PDB file of C-alpha atoms in Angstrom:
ATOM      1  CA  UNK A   1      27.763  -9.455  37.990  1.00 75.00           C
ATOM      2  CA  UNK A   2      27.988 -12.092  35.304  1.00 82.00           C
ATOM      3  CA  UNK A   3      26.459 -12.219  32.183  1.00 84.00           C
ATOM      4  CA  UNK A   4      23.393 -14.821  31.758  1.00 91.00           C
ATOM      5  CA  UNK A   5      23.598 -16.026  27.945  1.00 92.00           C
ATOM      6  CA  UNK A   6      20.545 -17.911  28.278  1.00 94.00           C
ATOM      7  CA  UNK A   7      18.516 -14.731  28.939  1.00 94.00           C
ATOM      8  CA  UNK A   8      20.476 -13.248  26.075  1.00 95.00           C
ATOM      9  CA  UNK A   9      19.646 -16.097  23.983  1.00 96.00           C
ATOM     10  CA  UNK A  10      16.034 -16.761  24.883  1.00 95.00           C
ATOM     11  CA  UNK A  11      16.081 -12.007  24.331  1.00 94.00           C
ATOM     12  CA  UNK A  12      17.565 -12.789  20.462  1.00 96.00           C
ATOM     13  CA  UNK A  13      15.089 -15.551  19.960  1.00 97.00           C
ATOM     14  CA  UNK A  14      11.762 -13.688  20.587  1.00 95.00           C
ATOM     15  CA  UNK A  15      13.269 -10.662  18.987  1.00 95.00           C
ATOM     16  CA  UNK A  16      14.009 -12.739  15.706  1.00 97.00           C
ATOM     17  CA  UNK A  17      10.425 -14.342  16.017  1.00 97.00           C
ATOM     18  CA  UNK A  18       8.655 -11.487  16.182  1.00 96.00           C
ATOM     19  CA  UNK A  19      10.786  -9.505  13.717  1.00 96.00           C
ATOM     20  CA  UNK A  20       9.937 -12.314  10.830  1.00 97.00           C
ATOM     21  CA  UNK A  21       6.312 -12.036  12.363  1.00 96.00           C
ATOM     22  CA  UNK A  22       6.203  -8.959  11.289  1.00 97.00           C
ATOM     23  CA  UNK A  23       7.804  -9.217   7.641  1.00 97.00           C
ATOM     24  CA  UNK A  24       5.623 -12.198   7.047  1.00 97.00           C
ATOM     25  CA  UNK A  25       2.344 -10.474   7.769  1.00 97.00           C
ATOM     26  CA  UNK A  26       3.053  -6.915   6.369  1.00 97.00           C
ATOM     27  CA  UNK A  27       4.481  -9.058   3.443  1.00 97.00           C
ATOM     28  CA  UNK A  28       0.977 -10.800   3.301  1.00 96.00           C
ATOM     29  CA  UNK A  29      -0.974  -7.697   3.785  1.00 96.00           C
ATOM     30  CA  UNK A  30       1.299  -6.236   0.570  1.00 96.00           C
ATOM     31  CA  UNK A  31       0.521  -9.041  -1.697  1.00 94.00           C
ATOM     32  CA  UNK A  32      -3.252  -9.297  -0.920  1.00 93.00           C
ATOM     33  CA  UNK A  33      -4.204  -5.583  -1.515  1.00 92.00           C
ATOM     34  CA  UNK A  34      -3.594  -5.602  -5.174  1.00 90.00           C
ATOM     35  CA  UNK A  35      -5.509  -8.479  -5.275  1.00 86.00           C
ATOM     36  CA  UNK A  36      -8.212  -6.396  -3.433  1.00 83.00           C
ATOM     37  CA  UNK A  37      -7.715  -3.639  -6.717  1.00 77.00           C
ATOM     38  CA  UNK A  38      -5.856  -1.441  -4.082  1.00 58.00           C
ATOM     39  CA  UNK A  39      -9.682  -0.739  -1.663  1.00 50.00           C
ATOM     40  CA  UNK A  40     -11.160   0.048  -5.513  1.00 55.00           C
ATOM     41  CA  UNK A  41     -13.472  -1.333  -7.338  1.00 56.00           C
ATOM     42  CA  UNK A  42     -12.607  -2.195 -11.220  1.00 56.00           C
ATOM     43  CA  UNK A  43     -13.846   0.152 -13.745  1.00 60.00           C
ATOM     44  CA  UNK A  44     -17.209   0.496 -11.935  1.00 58.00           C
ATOM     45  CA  UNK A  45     -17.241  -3.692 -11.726  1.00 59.00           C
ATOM     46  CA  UNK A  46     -19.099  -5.443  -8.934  1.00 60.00           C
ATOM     47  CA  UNK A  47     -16.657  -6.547  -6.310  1.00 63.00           C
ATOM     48  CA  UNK A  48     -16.406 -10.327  -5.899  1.00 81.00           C
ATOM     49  CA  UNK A  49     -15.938 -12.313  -3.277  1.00 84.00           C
ATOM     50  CA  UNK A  50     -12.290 -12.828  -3.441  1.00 84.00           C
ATOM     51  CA  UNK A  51     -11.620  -9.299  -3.511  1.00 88.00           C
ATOM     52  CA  UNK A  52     -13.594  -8.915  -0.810  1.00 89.00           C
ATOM     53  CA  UNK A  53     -12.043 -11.467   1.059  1.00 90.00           C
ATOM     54  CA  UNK A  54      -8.589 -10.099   0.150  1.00 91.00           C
ATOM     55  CA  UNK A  55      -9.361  -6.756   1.288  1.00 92.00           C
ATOM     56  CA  UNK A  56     -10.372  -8.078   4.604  1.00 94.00           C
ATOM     57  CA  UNK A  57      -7.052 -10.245   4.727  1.00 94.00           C
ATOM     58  CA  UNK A  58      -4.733  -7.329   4.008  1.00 95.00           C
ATOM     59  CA  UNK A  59      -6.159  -5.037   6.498  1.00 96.00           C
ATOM     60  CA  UNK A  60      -6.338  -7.883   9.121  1.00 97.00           C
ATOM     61  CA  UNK A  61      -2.149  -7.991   8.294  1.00 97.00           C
ATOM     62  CA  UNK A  62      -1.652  -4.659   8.539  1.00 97.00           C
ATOM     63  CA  UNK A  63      -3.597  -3.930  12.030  1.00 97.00           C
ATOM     64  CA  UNK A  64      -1.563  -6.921  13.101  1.00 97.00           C
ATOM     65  CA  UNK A  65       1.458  -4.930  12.501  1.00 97.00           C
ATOM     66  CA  UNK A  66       0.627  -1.996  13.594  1.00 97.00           C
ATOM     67  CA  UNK A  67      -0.196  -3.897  17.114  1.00 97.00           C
ATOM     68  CA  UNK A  68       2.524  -5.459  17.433  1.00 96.00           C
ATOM     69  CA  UNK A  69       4.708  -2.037  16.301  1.00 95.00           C
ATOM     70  CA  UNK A  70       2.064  -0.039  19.304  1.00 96.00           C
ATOM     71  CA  UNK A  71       2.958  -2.943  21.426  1.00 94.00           C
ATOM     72  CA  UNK A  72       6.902  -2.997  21.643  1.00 92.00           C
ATOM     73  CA  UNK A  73       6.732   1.023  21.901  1.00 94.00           C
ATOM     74  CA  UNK A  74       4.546   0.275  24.649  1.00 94.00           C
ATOM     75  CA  UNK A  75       7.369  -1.904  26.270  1.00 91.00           C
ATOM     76  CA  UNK A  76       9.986   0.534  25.463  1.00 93.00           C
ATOM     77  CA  UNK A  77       8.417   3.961  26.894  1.00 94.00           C
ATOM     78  CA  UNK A  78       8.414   3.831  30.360  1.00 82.00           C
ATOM     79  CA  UNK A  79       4.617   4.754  31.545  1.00 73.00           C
TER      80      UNK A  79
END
């Protein structure tokens, strides 16, 4: 029984990918929900477009994440 690298390899690769995936989009969803004034309006203000628009974009990231988290513990516990 020998050890297959390329599986290894090609294992790493996707792990890496979807690991930076991850960071990139929570990282995203992070930066746009200040933007957003935190799901807030501003001292009573109107909400604009843009923070409308960045509201949508950070919980858009964060679902993301928390699929692709729901996903890999799907993988991992055995059905």
């Amino acid at each position: 029984m020998g050890t297959t690298w390329g599986t290894i390899g090609g294992v790493f690769g996707v792990s890496l990918g979807v690991t930076v995936l991850v960071v990139v989009m929570f990282s995203l969803g992070v930066a746009a929900w200040p933007r957003a004034g935190g799901g807030t309006s501003r001292h009573g203000a109107r909400r604009g477009r843009l923070d409308t628009v960045a509201a949508a974009a950070a919980v858009v990231c964060f679902a993301a994440c928390l699929a692709i988290a729901a996903y890999g513990i799907e993988l991992i516990i055995p059905g």
